[in-house]
Tab-separated table of C-alpha atoms and ligand atoms in Angstrom:
chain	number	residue	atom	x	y	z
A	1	UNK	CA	15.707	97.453	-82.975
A	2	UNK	CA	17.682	94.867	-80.761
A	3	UNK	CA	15.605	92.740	-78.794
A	4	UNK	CA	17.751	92.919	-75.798
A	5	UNK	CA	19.951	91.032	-73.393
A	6	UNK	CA	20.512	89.313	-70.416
A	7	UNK	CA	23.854	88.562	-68.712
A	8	UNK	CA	25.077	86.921	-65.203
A	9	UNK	CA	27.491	88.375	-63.751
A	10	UNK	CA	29.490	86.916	-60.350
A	11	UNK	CA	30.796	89.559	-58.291
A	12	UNK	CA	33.038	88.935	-55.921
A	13	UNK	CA	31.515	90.549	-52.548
A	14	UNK	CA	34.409	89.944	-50.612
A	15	UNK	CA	37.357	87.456	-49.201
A	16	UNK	CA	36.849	85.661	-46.113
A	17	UNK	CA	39.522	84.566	-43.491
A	18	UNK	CA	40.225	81.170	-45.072
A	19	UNK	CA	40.871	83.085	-48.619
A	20	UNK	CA	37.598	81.873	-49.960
A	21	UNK	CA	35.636	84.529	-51.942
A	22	UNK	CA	32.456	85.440	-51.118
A	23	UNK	CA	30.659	86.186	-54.296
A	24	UNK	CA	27.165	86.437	-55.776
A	25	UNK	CA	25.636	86.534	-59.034
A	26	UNK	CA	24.276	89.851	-60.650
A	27	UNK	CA	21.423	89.427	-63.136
A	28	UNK	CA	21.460	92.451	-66.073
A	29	UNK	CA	18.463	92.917	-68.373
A	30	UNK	CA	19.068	94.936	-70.832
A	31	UNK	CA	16.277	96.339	-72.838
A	32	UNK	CA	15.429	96.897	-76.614
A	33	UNK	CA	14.948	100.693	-75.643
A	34	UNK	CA	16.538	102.351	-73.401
A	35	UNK	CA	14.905	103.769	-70.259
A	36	UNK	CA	15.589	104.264	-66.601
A	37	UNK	CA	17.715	101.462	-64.506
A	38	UNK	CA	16.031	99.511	-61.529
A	39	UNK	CA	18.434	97.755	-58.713
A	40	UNK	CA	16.322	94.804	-57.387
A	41	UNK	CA	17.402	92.970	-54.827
A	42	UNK	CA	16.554	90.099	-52.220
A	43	UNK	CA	17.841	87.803	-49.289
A	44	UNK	CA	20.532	90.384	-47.760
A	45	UNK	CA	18.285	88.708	-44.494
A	46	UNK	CA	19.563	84.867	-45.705
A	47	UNK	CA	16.386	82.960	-44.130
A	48	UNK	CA	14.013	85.844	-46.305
A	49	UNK	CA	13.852	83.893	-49.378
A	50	UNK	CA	11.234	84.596	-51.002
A	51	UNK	CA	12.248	87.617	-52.841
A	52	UNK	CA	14.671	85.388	-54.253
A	53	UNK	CA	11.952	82.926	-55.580
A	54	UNK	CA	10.663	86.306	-56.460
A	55	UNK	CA	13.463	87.003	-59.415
A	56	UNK	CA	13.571	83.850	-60.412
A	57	UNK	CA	9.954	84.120	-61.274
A	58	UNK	CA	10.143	87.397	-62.659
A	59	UNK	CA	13.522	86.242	-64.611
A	60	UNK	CA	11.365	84.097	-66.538
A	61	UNK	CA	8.549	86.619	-66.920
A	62	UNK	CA	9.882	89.722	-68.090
A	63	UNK	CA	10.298	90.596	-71.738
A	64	UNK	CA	13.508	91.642	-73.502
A	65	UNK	CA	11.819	92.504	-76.202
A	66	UNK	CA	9.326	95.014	-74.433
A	67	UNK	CA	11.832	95.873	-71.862
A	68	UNK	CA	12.636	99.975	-71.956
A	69	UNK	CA	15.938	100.549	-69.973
A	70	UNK	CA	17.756	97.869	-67.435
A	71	UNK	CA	16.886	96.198	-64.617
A	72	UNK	CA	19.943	94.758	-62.079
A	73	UNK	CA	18.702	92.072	-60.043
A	74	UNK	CA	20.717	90.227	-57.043
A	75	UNK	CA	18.917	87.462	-55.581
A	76	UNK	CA	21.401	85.959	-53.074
A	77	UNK	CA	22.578	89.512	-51.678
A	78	UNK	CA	24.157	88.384	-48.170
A	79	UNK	CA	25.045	84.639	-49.399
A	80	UNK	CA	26.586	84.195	-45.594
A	81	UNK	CA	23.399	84.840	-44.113
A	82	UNK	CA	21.730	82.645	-46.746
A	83	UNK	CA	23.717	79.302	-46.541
A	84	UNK	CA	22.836	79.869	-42.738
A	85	UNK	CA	18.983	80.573	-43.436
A	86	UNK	CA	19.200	83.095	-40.692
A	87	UNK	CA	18.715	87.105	-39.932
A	88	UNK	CA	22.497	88.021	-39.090
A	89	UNK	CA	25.811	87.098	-40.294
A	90	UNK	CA	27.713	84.967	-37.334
A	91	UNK	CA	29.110	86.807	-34.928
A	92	UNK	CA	33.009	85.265	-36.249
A	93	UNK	CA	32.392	86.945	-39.708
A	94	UNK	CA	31.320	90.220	-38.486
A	95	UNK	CA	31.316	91.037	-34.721
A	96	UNK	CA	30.797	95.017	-34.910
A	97	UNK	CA	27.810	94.872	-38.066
A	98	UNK	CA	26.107	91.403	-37.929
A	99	UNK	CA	23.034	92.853	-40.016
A	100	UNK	CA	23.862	93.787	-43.485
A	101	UNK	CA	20.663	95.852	-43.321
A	102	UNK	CA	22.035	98.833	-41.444
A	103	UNK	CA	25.602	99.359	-42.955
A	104	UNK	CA	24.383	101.201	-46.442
A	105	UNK	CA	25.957	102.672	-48.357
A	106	UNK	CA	28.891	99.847	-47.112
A	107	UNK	CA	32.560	101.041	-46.782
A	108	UNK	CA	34.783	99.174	-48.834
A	109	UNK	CA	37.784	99.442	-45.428
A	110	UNK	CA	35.535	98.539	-43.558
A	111	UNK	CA	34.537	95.239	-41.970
A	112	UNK	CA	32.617	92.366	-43.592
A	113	UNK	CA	29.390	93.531	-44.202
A	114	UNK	CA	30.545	96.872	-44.967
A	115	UNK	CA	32.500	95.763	-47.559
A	116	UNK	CA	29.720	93.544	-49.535
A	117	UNK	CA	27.618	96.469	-49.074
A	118	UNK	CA	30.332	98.683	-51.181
A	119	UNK	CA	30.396	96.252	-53.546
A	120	UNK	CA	26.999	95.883	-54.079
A	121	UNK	CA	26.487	99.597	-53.820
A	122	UNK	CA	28.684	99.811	-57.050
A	123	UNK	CA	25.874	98.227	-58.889
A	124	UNK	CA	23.259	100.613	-57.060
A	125	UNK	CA	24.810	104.397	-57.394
A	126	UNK	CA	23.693	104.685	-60.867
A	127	UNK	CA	19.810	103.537	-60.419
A	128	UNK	CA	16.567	105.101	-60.609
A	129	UNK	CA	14.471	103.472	-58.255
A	130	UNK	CA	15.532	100.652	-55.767
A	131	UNK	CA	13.610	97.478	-54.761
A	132	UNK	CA	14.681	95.605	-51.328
A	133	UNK	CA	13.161	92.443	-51.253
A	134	UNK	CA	12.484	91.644	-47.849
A	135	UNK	CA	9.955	89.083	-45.699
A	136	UNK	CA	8.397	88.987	-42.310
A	137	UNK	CA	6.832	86.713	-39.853
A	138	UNK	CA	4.654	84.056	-41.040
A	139	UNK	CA	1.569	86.187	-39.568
A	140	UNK	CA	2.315	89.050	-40.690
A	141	UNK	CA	0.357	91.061	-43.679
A	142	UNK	CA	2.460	91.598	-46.645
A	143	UNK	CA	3.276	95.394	-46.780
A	144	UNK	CA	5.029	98.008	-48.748
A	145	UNK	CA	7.625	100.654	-46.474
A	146	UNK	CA	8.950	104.162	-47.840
A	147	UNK	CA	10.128	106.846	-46.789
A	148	UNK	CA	7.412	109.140	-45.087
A	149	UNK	CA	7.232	112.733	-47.593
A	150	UNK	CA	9.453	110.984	-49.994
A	151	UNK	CA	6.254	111.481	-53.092
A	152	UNK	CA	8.300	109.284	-55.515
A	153	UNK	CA	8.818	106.355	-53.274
A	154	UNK	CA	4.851	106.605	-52.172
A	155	UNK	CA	4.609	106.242	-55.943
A	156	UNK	CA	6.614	102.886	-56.063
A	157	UNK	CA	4.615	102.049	-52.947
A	158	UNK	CA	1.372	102.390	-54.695
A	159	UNK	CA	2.307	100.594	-57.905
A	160	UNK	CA	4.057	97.746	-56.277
A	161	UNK	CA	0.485	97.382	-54.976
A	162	UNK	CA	0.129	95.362	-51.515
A	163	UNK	CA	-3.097	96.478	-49.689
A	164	UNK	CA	-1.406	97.918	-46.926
A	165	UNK	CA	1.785	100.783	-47.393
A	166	UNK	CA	4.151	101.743	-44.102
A	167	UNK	CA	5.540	104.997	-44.437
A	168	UNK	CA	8.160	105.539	-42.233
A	169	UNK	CA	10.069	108.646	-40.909
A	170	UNK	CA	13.727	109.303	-41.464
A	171	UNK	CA	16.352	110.970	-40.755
A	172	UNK	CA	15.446	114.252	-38.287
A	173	UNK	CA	12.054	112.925	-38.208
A	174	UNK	CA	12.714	109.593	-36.930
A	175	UNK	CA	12.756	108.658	-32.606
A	176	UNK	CA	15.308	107.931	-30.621
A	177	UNK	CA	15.084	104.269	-31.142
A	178	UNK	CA	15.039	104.547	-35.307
A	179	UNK	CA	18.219	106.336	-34.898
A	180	UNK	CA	19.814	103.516	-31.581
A	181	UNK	CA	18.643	100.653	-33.984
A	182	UNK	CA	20.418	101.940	-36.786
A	183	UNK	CA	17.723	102.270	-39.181
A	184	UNK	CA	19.599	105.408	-40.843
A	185	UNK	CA	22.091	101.997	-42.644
A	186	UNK	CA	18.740	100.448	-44.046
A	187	UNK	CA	19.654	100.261	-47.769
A	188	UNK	CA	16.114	101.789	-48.524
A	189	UNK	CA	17.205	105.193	-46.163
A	190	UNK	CA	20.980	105.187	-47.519
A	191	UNK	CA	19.551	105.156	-50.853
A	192	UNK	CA	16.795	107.814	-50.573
A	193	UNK	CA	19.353	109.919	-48.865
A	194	UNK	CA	21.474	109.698	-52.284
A	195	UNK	CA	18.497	110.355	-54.196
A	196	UNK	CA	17.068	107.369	-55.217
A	197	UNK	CA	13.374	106.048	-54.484
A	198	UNK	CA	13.860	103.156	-52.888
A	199	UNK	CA	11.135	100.395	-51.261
A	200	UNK	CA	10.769	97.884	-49.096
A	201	UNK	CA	8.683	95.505	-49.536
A	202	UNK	CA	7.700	92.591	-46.478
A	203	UNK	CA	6.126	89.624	-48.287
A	204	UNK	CA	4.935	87.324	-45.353
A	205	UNK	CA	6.676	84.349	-44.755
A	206	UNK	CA	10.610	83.515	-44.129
A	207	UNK	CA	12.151	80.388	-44.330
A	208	UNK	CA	9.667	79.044	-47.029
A	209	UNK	CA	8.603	79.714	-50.387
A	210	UNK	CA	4.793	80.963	-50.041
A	211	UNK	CA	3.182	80.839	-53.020
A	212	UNK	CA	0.863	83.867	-52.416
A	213	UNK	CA	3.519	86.362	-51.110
A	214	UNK	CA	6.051	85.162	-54.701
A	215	UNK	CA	3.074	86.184	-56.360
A	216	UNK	CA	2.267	89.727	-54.515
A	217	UNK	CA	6.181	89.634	-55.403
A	218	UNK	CA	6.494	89.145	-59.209
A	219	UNK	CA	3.275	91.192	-59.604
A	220	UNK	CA	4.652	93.886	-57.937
A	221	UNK	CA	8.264	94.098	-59.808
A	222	UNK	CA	6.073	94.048	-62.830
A	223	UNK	CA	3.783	96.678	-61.852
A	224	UNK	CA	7.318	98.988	-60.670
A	225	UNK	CA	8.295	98.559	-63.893
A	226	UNK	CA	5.113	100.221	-65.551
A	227	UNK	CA	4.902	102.761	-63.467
A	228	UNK	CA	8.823	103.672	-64.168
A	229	UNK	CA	7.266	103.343	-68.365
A	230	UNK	CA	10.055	100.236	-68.140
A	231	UNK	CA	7.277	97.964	-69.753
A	232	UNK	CA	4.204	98.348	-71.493
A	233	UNK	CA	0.721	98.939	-69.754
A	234	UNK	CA	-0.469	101.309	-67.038
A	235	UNK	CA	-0.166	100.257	-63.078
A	236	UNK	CA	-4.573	100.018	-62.548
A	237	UNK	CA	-6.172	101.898	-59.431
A	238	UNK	CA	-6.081	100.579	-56.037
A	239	UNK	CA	-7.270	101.508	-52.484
A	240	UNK	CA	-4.608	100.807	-49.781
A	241	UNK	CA	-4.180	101.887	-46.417
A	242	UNK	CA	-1.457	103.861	-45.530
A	243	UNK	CA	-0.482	103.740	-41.846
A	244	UNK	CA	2.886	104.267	-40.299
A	245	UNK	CA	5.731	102.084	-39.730
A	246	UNK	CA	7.117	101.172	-35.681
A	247	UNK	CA	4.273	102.433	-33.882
A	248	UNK	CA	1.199	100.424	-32.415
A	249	UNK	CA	3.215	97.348	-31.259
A	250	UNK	CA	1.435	95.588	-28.537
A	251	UNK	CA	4.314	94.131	-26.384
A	252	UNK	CA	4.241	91.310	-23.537
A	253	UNK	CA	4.328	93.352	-19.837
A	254	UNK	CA	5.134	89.937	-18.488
A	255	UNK	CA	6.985	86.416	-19.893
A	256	UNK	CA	4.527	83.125	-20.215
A	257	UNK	CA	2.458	81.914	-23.042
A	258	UNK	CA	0.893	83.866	-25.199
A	259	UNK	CA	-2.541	82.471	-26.799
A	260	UNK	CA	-3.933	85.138	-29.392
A	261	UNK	CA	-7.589	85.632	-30.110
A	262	UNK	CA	-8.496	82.705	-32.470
A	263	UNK	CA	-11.138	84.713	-34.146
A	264	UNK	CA	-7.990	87.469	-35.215
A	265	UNK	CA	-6.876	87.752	-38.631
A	266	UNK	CA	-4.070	90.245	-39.651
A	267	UNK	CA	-5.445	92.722	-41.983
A	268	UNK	CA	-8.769	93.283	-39.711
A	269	UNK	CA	-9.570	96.369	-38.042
A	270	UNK	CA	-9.009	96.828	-34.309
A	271	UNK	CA	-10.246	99.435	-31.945
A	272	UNK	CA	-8.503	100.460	-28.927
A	273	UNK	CA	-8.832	98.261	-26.048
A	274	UNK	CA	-9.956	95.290	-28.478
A	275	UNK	CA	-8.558	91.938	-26.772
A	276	UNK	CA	-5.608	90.445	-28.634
A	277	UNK	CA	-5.140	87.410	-26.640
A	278	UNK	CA	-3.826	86.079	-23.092
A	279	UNK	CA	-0.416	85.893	-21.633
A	280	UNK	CA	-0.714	82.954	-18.607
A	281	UNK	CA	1.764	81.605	-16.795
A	282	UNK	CA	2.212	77.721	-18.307
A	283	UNK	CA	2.321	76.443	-14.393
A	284	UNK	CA	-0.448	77.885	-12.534
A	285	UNK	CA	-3.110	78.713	-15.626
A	286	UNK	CA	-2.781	82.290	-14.176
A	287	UNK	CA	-3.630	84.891	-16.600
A	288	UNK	CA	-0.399	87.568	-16.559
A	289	UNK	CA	-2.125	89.784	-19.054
A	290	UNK	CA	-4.901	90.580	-21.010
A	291	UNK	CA	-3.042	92.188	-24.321
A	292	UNK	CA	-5.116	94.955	-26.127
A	293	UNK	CA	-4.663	96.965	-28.935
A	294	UNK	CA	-3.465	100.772	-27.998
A	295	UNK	CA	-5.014	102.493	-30.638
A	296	UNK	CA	-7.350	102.033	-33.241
A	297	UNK	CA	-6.206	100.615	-36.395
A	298	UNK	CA	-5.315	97.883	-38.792
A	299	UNK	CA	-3.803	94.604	-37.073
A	300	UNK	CA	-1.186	93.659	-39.295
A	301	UNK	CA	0.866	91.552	-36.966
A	302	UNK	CA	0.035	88.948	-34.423
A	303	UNK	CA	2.449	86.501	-32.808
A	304	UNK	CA	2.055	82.867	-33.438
A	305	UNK	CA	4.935	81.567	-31.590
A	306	UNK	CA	3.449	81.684	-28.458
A	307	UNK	CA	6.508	81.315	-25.439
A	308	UNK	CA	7.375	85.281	-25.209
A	309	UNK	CA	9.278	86.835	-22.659
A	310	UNK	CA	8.545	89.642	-21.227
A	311	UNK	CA	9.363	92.781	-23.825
A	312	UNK	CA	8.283	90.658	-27.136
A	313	UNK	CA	6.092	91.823	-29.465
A	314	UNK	CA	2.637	90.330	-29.598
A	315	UNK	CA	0.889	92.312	-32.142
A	316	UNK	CA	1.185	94.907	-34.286
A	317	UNK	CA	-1.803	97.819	-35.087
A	318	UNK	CA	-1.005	100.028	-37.642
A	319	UNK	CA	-2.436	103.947	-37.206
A	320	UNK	CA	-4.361	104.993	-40.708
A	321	UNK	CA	-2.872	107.615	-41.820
A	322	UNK	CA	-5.462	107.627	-45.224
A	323	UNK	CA	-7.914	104.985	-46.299
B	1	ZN	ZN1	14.703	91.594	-43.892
C-alpha cells in the first residue's frame, strides 16, 4: 500500500490587463486508497479568511496514510479580492460580475471573474461533494447552508456539524429576490445543479483569524471526510436546528444609530415582538424605532456596527424548521 501524496499545484486563473497572471495554488491529497474526491475551497470573498486558516490547519492535520480517495483544496480562490481584503473584485477588473460568488459554473469567454471561475471549475467537475468556505459578520452564529430537499447536502450539513443548518431554496423554489441577487451563480447552487452536494459553510468572523470559528472549520472538513468514508471513524450524533436561509431579517425602517439589546446573544431564542434594540436619531436622542423580531425563532444575527441607514439589516431570526 502507498502511503499517499500531496502536491501544489499553481494554476493560472487568468491574465490581467498589464499581462500579469493571476494565479493560485491548488493543494492535491492523494490517498493510500482510493475513494471519492472532495473540492474544498475558501476566500473567493478576499476579506473571508478564515477558511483559508482553515486548510492550512487541516493541511497539517489530515493523514495520507489514512486518507481514502482525494481531497482538492484552494485556499486563496479570488486572490484579487484577497490582496484587497474585501467582498468584490474592483470595479476596473470586473465591471459587469464584481462578486465571484454568483458567476458559477464561470465561462472561460467571459469576463474576469467568469473566467477564474472556469478555471477553477476544471478542478471541481469531477468531485463528489463540494465545500465553500465562507465567513460572516463578526456577530453572526457560525452556520451550515444547503440546498433545501437536496438529502445529500443536509447530510454534509449535519456532519460538518455547526449547531445551527440554513437550508435554502433554489432554483423554482427560490423568490424573486434569490433569483434578482443572482444567487442561482453561488458556486454551492451551480454545483448542486450539476450534481454535486455542495455546502456552505459561514464561520463568524471576516477580516481576522478567530480561533473558535478555524476550529468549527478544521473539525468540520474532518468530520465531511468521515461521513464521505474518506477517513477513519464515524461523524457522532448531534442536535442542530434547522431553520431557513433569507427570511426573518429585521431591517432599519429609518437611518440613525442603532443600539441592540445588551442582554442579546446570537444563538438565543426570540419570540415575536421581542425587542432587538433602538434606532435614535444621534442629534435629538429621539427614538426612530423600536426593532423587534417578526417571528419566533433563533437570533442568529445582530448588528454591531451601529450607524445604519435606513434599509440595513439589524438582525437576523431564523424560522425552525426542526429542532
Ligand atoms: Zn462569502
Amino acid at each position: 500500500m502507498s502511503a499517499g501524496t500531496h502536491t501544489a499545484e499553481t494554476v493560472t486563473l487568468e491574465r490581467l490587463p498589464s499581462g500579469v497572471e493571476l494565479s493560485t495554488t491548488v493543494h492535491r491529497y492523494r490517498g493510500a486508497a482510493d475513494g471519492p474526491t472532495l473540492y474544498v475551497q475558501a476566500a473567493q470573498h478576499g476579506r473571508e479568511i478564515n477558511g483559508t486558516e482553515v486548510l492550512r490547519r487541516f493541511h497539517d492535520a489530515v493523514s495520507l496514510e489514512e486518507l481514502s480517495g482525494t481531497i482538492v483544496a484552494v485556499p486563496v480562490a479570488n486572490p484579487l479580492t484577497f490582496d484587497r481584503v474585501s467582498y468584490v473584485t474592483p470595479e476596473e477588473f470586473d465591471s459587469v460580475n464584481p462578486n465571484m460568488n454568483r458567476v458559477w459554473p464561470g465561462d472561460a469567454d467571459g469576463t474576469l471573474h467568469q473566467r477564474m471561475a472556469a478555471r477553477l471549475w476544471e478542478e471541481i467537475e469531477g468531485a463528489d461533494a463540494i465545500v465553500d468556505l465562507h465567513t460572516g459578520s463578526p456577530d453572526m452564529l457560525p452556520h451550515v447552508v444547503y440546498r433545501e430537499g437536496d438529502d445529500e447536502a443536509r447530510r454534509l450539513a449535519t456532519a460538518f456539524g455547526t449547531d445551527l443548518l440554513l437550508s435554502e431554496e433554489a432554483d423554482e423554489d427560490a423568490s424573486e429576490e434569490w433569483h434578482r441577487r443572482g444567487f442561482a451563480g453561488k458556486l454551492r447552487v451551480a454545483a448542486a445543479r450539476e450534481g454535486i452536494p455542495s455546502i456552505t459553510p459561514e464561520l463568524a468572523h471576516n477580516k481576522q483569524i478567530l480561533e473558535d470559528a478555524v476550529e468549527t472549520g478544521v473539525d468540520g472538513l474532518l468530520e465531511v471526510c468521515r461521513y464521505l468514508g474518506m477517513l477513519p471513524g464515524a461523524v457522532p450524533e448531534r442536535e442542530q436546528i434547522v431553520a431557513r436561509n433569507h427570511l426573518g431579517q429585521v431591517t432599519a425602517d429609518e437611518s440613525g444609530l442603532f443600539r441592540p439589546d445588551p442582554s442579546l446573544a446570537v444563538g438565543q431564542r426570540v419570540a415575536e415582538r421581542d425587542w432587538l434594540g433602538t434606532v435614535y436619531n444621534p442629534q435629538t436622542y429621539e427614538p426612530v424605532q423600536e426593532a423587534t423580531a417578526d417571528r419566533d425563532g433563533v437570533l442568529y444575527a445582530l448588528t454591531q456596527e451601529s450607524t445604519v441607514a435606513a434599509g440595513d439589516q439589524l438582525a437576523s431570526v431564523a424560522l425552525v424548521r426542526e429542532d
